[in-house]
Coordinates of C-alpha atoms and ligand atoms in Angstrom, one line a residue:
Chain T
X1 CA 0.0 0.0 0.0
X2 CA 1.2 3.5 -1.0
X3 CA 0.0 6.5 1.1
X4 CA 0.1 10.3 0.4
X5 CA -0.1 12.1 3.2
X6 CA -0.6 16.1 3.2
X7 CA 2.0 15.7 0.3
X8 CA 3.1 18.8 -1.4
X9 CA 5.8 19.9 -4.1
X10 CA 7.1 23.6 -4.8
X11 CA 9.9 23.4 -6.7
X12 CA 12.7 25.6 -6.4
X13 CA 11.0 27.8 -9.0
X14 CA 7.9 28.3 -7.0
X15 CA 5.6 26.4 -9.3
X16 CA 3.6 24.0 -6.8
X17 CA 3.1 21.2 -8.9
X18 CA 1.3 19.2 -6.1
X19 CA -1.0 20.6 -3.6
X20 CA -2.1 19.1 0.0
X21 CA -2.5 15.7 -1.6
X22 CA -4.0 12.7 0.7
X23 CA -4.5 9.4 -0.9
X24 CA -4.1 5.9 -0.4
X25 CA -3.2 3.8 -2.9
X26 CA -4.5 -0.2 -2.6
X27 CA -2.1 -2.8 -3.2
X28 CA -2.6 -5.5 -6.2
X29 CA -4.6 -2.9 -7.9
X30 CA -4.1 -0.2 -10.9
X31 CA -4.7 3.4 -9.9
X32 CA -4.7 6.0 -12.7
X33 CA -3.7 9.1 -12.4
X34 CA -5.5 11.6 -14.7
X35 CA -5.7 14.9 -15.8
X36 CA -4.7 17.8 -18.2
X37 CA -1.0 18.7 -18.6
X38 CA 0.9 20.5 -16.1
X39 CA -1.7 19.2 -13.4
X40 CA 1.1 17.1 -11.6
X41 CA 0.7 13.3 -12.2
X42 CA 4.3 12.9 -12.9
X43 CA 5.4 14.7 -10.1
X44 CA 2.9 12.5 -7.5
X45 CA 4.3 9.6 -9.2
X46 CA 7.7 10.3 -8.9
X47 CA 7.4 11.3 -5.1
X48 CA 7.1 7.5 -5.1
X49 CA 10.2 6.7 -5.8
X50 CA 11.9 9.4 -4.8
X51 CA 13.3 11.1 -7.9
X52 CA 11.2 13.9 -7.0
X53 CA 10.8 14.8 -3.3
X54 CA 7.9 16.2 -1.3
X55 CA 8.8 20.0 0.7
X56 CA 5.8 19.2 2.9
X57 CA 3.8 15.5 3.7
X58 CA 5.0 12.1 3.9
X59 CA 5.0 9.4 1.0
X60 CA 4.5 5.7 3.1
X61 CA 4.9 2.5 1.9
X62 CA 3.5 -0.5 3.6
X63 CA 3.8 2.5 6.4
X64 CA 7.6 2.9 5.6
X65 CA 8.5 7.2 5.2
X66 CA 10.0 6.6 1.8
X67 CA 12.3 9.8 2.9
X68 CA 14.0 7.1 5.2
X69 CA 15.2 5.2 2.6
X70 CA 18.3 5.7 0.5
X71 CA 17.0 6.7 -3.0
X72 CA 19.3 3.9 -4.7
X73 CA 17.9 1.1 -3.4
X74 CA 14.1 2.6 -3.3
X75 CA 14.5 2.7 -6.9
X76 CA 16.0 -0.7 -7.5
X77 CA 12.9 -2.2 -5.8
X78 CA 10.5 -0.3 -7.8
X79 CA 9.9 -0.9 -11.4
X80 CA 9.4 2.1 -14.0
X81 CA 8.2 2.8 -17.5
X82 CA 8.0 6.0 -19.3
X83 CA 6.8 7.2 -22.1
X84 CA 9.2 7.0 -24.4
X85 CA 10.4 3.7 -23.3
X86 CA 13.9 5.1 -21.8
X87 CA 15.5 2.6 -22.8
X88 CA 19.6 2.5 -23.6
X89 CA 20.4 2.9 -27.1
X90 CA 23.7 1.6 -26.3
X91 CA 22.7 -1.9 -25.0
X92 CA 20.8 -4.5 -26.4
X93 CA 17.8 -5.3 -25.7
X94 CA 17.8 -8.1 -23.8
X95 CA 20.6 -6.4 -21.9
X96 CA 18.8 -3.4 -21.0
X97 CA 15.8 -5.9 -19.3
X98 CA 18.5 -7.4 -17.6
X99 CA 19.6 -3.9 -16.0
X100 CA 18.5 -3.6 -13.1
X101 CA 19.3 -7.3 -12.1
X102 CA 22.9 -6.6 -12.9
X103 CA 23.3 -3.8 -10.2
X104 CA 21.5 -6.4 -8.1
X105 CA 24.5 -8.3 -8.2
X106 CA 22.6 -11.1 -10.1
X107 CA 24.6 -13.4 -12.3
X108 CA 25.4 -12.1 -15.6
X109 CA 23.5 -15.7 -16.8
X110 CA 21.0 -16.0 -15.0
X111 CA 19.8 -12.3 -15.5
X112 CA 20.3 -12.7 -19.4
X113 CA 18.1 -15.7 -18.6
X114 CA 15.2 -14.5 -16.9
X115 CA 15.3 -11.8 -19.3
X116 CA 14.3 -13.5 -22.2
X117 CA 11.5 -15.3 -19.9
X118 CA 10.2 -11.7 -19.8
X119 CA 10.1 -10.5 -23.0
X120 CA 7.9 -13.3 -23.4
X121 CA 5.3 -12.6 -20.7
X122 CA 5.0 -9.1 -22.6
X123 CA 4.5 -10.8 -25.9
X124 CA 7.9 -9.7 -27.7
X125 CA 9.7 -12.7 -29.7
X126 CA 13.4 -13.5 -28.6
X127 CA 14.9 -12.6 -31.8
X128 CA 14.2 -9.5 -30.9
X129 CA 16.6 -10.2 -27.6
X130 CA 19.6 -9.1 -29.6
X131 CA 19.0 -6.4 -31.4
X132 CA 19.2 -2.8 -30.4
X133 CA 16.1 -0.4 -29.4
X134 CA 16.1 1.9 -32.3
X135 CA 15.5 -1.2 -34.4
X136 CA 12.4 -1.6 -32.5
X137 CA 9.1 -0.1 -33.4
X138 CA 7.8 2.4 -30.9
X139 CA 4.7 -0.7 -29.8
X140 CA 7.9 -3.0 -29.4
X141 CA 10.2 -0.5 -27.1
X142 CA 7.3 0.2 -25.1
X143 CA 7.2 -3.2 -24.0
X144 CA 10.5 -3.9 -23.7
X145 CA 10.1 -1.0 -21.7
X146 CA 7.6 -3.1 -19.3
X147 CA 9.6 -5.9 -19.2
X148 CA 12.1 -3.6 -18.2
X149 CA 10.3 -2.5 -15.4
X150 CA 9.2 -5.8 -14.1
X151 CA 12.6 -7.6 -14.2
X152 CA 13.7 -7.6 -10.5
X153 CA 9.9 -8.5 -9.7
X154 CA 8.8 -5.5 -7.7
X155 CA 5.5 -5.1 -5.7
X156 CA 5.1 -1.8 -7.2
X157 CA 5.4 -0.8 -11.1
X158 CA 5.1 2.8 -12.1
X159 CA 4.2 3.9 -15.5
X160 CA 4.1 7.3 -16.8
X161 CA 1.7 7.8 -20.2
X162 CA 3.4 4.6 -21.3
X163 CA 1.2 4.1 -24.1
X164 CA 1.5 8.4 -25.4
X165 CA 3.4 7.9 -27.8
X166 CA 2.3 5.0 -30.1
X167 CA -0.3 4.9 -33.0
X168 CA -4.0 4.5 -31.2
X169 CA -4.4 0.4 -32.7
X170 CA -1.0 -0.3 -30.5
X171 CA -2.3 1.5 -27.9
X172 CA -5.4 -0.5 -27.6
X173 CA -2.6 -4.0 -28.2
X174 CA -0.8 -2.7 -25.1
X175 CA -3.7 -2.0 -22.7
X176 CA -5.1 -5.1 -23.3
X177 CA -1.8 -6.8 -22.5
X178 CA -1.8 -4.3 -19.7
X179 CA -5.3 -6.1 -18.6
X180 CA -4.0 -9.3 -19.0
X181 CA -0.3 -9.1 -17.5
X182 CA -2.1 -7.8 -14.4
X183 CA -4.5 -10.2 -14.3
X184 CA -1.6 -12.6 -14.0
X185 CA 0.9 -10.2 -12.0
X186 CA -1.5 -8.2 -9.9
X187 CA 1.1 -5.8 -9.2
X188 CA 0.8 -2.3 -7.3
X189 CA 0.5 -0.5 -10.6
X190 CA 0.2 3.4 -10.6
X191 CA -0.7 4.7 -13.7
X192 CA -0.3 7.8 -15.3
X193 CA -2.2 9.4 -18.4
X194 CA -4.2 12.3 -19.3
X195 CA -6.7 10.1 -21.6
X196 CA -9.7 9.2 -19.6
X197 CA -10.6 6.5 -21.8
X198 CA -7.6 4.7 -21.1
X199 CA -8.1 5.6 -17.2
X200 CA -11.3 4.4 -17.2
X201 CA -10.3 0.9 -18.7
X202 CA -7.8 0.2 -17.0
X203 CA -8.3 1.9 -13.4
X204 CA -9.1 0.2 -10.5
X205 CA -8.9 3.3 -8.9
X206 CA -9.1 6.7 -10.5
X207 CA -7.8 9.6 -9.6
X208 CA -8.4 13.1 -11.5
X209 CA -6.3 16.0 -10.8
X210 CA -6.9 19.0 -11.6
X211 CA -4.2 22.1 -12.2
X212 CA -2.3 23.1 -9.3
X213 CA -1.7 19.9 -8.4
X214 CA -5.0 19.0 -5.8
X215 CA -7.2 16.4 -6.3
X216 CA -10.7 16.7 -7.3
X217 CA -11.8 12.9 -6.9
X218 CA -10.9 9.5 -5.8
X219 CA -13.0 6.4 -6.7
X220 CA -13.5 3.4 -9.2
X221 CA -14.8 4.2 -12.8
X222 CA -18.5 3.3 -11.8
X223 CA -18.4 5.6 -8.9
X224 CA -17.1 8.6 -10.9
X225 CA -19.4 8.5 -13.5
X226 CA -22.6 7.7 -11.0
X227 CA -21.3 10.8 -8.6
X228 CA -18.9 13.1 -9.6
X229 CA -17.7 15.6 -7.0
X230 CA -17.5 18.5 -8.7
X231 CA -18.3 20.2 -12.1
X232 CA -14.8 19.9 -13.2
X233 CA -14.8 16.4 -12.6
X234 CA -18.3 15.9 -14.3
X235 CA -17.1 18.2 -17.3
X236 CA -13.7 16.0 -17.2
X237 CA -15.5 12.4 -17.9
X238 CA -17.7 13.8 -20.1
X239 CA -20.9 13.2 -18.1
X240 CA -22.4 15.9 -19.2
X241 CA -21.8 16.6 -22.6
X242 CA -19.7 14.3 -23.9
X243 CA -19.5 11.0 -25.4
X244 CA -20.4 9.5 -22.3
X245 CA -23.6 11.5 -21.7
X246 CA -26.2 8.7 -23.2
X247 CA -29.6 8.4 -23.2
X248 CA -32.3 5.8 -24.4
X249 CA -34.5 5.9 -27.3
X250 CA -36.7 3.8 -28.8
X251 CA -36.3 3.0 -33.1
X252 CA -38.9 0.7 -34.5
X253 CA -39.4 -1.1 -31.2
X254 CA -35.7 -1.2 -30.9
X255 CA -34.2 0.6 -27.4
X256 CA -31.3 2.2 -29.0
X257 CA -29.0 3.8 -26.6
X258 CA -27.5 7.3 -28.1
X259 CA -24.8 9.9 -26.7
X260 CA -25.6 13.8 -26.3
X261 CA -24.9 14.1 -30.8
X262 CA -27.5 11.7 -31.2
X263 CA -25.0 9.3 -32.2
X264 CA -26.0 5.5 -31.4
X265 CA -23.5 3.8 -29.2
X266 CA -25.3 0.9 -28.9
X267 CA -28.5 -1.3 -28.3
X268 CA -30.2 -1.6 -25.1
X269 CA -29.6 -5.6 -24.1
X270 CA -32.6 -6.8 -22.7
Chain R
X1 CA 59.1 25.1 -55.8
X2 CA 62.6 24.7 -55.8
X3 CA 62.5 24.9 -51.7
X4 CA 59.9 21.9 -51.8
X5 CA 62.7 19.7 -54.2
X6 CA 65.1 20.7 -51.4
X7 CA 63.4 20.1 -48.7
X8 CA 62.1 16.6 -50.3
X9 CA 65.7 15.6 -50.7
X10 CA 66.5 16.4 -47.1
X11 CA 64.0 14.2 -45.7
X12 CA 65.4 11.3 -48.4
X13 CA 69.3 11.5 -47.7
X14 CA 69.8 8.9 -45.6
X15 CA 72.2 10.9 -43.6
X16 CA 69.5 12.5 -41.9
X17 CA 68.1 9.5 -40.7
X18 CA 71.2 8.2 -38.2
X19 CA 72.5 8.8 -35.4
X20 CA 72.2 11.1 -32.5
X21 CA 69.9 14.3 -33.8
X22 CA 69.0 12.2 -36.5
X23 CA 65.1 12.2 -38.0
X24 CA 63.9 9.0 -36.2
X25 CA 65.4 10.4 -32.9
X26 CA 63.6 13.2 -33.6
X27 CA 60.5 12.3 -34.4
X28 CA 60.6 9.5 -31.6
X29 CA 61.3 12.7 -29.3
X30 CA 58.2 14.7 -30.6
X31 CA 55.8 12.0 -30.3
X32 CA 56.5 10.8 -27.1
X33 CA 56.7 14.3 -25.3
X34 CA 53.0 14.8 -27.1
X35 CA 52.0 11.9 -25.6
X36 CA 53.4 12.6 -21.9
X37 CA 51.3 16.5 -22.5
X38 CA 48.1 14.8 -23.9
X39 CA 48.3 12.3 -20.7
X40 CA 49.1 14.9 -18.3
X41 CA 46.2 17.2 -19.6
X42 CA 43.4 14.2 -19.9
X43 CA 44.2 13.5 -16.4
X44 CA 43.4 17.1 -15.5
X45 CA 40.3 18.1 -17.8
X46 CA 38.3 15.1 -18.8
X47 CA 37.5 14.5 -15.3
X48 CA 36.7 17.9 -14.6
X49 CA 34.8 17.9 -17.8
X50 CA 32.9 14.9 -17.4
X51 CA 31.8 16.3 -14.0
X52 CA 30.8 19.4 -15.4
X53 CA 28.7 18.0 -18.1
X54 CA 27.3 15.5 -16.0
X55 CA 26.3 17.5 -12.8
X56 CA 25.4 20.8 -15.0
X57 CA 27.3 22.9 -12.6
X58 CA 30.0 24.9 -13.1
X59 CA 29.8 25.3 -16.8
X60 CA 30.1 28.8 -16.7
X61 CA 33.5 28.6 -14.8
X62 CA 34.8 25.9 -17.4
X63 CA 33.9 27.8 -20.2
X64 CA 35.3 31.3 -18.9
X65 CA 38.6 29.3 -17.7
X66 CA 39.1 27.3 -20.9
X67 CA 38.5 30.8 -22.8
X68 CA 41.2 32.4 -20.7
X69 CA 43.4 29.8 -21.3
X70 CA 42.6 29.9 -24.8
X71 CA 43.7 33.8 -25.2
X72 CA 47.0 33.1 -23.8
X73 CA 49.8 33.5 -26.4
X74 CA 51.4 30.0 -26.5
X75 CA 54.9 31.1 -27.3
X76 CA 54.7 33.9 -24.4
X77 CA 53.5 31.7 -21.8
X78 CA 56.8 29.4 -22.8
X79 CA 59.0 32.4 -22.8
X80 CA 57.8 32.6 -19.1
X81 CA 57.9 29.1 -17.6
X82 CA 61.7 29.1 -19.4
X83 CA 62.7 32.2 -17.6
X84 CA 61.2 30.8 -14.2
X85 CA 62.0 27.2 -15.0
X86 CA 65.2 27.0 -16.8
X87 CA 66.1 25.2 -20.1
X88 CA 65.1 21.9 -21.0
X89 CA 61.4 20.3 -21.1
X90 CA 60.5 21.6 -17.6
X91 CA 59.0 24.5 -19.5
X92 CA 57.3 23.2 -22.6
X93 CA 55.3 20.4 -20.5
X94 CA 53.3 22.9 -18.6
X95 CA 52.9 25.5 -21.4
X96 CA 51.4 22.8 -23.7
X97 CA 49.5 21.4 -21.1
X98 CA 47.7 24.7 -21.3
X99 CA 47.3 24.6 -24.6
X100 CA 45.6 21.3 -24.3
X101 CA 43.4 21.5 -21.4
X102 CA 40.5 23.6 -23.2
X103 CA 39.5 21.1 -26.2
X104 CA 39.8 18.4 -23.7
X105 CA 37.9 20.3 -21.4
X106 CA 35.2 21.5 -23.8
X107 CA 34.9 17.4 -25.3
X108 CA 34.3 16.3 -22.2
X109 CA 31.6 18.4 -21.1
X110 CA 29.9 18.7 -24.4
X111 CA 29.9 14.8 -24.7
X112 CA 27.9 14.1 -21.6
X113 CA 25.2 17.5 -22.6
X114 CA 25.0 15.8 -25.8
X115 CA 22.9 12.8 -24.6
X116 CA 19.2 13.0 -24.4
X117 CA 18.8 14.2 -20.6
X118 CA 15.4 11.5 -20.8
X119 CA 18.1 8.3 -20.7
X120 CA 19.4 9.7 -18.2
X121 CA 16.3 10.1 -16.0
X122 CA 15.6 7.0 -16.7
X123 CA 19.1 5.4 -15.9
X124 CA 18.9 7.4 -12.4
X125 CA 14.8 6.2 -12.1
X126 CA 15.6 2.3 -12.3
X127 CA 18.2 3.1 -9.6
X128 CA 21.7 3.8 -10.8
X129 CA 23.9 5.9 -8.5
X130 CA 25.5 8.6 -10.0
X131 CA 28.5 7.1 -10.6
X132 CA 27.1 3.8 -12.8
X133 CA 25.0 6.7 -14.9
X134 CA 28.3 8.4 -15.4
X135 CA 30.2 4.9 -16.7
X136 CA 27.5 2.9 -18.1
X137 CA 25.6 5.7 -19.6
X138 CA 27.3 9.0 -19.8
X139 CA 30.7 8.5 -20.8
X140 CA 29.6 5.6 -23.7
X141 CA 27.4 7.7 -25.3
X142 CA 29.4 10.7 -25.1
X143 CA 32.9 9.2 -26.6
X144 CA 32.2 10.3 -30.0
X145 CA 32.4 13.8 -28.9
X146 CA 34.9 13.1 -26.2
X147 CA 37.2 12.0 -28.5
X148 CA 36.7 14.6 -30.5
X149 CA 38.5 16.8 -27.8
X150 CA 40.7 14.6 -27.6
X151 CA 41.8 14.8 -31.5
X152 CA 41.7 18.4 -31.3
X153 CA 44.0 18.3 -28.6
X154 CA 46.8 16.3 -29.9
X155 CA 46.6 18.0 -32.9
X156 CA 47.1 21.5 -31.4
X157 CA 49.9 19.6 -29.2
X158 CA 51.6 18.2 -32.1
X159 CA 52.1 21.3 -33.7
X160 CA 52.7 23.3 -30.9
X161 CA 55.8 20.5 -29.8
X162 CA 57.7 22.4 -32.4
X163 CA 58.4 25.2 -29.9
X164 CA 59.8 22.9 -26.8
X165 CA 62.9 22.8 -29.4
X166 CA 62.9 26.4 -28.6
X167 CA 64.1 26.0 -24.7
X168 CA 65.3 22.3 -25.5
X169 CA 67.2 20.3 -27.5
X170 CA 64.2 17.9 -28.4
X171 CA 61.7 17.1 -31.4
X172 CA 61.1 17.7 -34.9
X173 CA 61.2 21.7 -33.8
X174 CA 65.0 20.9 -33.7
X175 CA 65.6 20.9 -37.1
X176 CA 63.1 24.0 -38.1
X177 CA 65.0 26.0 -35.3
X178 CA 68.8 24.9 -36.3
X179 CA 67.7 25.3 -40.0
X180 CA 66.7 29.1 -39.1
X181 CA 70.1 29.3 -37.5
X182 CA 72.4 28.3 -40.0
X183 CA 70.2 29.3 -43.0
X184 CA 69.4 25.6 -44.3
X185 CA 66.2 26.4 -45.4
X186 CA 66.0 22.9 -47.0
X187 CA 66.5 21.4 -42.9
X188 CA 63.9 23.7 -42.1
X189 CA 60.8 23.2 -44.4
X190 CA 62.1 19.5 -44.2
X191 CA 61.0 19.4 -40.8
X192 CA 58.1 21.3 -40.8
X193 CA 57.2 19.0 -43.7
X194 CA 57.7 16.2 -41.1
X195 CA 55.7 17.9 -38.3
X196 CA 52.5 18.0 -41.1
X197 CA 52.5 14.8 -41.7
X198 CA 52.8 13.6 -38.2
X199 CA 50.1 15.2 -37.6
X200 CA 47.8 14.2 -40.3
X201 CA 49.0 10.0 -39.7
X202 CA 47.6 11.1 -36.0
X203 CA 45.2 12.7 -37.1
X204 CA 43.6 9.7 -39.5
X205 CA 44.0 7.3 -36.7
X206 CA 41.7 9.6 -34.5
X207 CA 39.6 9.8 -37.3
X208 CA 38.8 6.0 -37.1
X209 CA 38.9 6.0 -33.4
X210 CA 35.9 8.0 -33.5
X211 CA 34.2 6.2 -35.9
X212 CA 34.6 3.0 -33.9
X213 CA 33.6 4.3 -30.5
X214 CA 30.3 5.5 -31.7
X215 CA 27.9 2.7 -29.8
X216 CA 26.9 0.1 -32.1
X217 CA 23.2 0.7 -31.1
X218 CA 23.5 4.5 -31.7
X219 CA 25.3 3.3 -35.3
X220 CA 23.3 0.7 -36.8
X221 CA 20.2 3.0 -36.7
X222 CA 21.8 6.6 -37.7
X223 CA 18.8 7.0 -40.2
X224 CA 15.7 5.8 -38.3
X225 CA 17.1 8.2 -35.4
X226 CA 17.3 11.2 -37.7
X227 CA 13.9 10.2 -38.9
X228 CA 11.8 9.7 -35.6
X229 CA 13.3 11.9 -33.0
X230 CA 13.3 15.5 -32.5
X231 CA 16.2 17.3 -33.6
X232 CA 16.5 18.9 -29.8
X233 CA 16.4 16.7 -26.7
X234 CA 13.1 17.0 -25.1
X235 CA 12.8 18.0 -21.1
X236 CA 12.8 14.9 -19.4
X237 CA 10.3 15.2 -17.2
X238 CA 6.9 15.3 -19.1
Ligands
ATP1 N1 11.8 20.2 -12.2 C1 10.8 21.1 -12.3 N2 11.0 22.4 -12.0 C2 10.1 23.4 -12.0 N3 8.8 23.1 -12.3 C3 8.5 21.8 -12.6 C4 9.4 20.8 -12.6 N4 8.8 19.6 -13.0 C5 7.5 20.0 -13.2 N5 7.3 21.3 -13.0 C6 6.0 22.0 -13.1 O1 5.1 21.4 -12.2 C7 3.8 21.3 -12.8 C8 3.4 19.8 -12.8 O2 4.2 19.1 -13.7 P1 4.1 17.6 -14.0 O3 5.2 17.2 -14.9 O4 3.9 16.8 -12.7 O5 2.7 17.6 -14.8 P2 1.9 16.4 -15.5 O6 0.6 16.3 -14.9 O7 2.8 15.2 -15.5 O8 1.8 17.0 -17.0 P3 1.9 16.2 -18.4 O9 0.6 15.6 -18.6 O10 2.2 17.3 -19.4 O11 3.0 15.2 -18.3 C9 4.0 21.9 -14.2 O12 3.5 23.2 -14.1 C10 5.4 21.9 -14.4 O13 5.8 22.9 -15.3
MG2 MG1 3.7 14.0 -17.0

């Protein structure tokens, strides 16, 4: 379990990126982070493992002040992906999966082979294990990304828009693996994006942010969309106006279910 | 054009290449002093380089001092350490030094700027300590560039070695300086002649160096690179 606690950020600058934040964050599930640019997902995530730190609050794990521990090894125990996969252009891939085990002080072979085991749990071939990333496609780097992240098997995996910067057909590919791998894995996954779509599928949890860095609501998809706290959050999912604004109505007998254009999304199951 | 003949002929006569004084001496002299400079001056600035580049501070202070050290008149700050050293190599050393430290300096510092600041985030977010991110990710993608310096500085040096014969009996300069002396204009465009192409044999081994410590994964994919990713390095933080 992750807790924020009265967690705040100024940087040195004076922007506050993150305001007053309380949140707890459940283990084994995904919690997305969502909200318009500049609104401070990536700084609350990165308060997690320490590459950013808090000026005010405390960030716990399993009720440990992260601030207690040294930043190295914090890191080493928590997997990461970023958006544009990060990866070492220098290194192979299979070598950069096999990264973070190396430091570990695992064995040169044994970390080459539990690499390749990964990049087949995130669906990449092993011929693939010897090339370099920029003879990857962005979909392919991305998960090689993942693997990445999960190759010293941490409780906790944090992702940052992982899935901005590939064509929207990939995108869908890699959710749906996201789905499934968590199924499997049921990490501590915190997720960050500023598509609520992709929040809303894959979110156990979600939680919008608005700018300033505060927090305008908590809760799981269904909850959101049933009460949102505020107009801004209403306005954010599209409740109101948007796509997800549907109604019923009835064509030739049929109960048709349309969104606020008119537009059918679907028929009414009986 | 005559002078050229001449000067051709003197590096050919086989005279000139025995004994003590002779050409291999001499050349033998001049490339091993560049080396001792070039060895004495990495130790100093790629360190500090590397530093600066990868901690971001004090870049102002490396670039005013390598300007400074840039300005100073070569032969002048010889002339100094000479007077306050004495003859011999005691007083070319440190004045070529000089002369080397800013390339070396500026290499170092623009290699490790040069690399997208997001791999580095990344290296630092899956928990490297600052110095693995300086070894296993800094310094391999900066080498290109860091060599560079270093090319640039040996080249200066190897030119620049001409003037230790000034204070010292040592090096190609030897022959430029005695031909001056006793008029033998042939000696002395001979050894110049020698001193260019010294350089340029250096200089073409560099040249491959370079070329073979460019990464292989940065290498392979030179054109996919230049197609898919912006020209300047994003923030890293997005
Ligand atoms: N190192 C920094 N120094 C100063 N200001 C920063 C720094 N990092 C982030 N900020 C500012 O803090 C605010 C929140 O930034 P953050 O990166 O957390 O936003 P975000 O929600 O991740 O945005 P995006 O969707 O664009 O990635 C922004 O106004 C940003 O400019
Ligand atoms: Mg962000």
């Amino acid at each position: 379990m992750i807790e924020f606690r009265g967690v705040t950020k100024q940087f040195p600058d004076g922007t506050v990126a993150v305001e007053g934040v309380d949140i707890v964050i459940p283990p084994h599930k995904t919690t997305v982070l969502v909200g318009s640019s500049g609104s401070g997902k990536t700084t609350l995530l990165r308060m997690i493992n320490r590459m950013v730190d808090p000026t005010a609050g405390q960030v716990l794990i399993d009720g440990t002040d992260v601030a207690t521990v040294e930043p190295v090894a914090l890191r080493r125990g928590i997997g990461y992906v970023m958006q544009n996969s990060g990866l070492l252009p220098h290194r192979k891939v299979v070598d950069n999966v096999a990264t973070v085990p190396l430091l570990r002080g695992t064995s040169k072979r044994e970390a080459r082979a539990h690499a390749l085991e990964l990049l087949d749990t995130v669906g990449l071939d092993r011929s693939l294990a010897e090339k370099y990333p920029a003879q990857l496609s962005g979909g392919q780097q991305q998960r090689v990304g993942v693997a990445r992240g999960l190759a010293v098997d941490p409780n906790i995996l944090l992702m940052d828009e992982p899935f901005g910067a590939v064509d929207p057909i990939v995108r869908a590919e890699l959710q749906q693996e996201l789905l499934r791998l968590q199924e499997e894995l049921g990490k501590t996954v915190v997720f960050v994006t500023h598509d609520i779509d992709e929040a809303f599928l894959l979110g156990d949890q979600v939680v919008i942010m608005q700018q300033g860095g505060r927090i305008s609501q908590a809760a799981s998809p269904v909850e959101i969309l049933a009460n949102p706290a505020d107009d801004f959050v209403a306005d954010f999912v599209g409740a109101r106006r948007g796509k997800r604004a549907l109604h019923v109505t009835e064509v030739d007998g049929q109960r048709l279910v349309v969104d606020a254009d008119g537009r059918p999304a679907g028929v009414l199951a009986s | 054009m005559n002078l050229v003949l001449d000067a051709i002929a003197w590096i050919l006569d086989p005279t000139n290449w025995e004994g003590v004084g002779g050409i291999p001496q001499r050349l033998w002299e001049h490339l091993w002093i560049s080396a001792v400079i070039l060895l004495i001056a990495a130790a100093i600035a790629l360190p500090v380089g590397v530093l600066v580049g990868h901690t971001g501070r004090g870049r102002e202070a490396a670039v005013t001092v390598s300007g400074a050290l840039r300005a100073l008149p070569t032969l002048g700050v010889l002339s100094l350490f000479a007077l306050w050293l004495g003859i011999g190599l005691r007083a070319p050393i440190p004045a070529l030094v000089i002369l080397a430290i800013p390339p070396l300096l500026a290499g170092a510092y623009a290699g490790i700027e040069s690399i997208d600041r997001r791999i580095v985030d990344a290296a630092r977010a899956m928990g490297m300590n600052e110095r693995q991110i300086v070894g296993k990710v800094e310094v391999p993608l900066g080498l290109p560039i860091i060599v560079g310096g270093i090319r640039s500085a040996t080249l200066q040096i190897i030119a620049t070695a001409t003037l230790a014969a000034y204070v010292a009996d040592f090096g190609l300069g030897r022959f430029i300086f005695s031909g001056l002396k006793t008029r033998d204009y042939a000696e002395m465009l001979g050894g110049s002649i020698l001193v260019i192409v010294l350089a340029l044999v250096v200089d073409g081994a560099f040249a491959l160096t370079q070329r073979l410590v460019v990464p292989a994964g940065v290498r392979a994919t030179r054109f996919t690179e230049l197609r898919s990713r912006p020209a300047r390095p994003r923030a890293a933080v997005g």
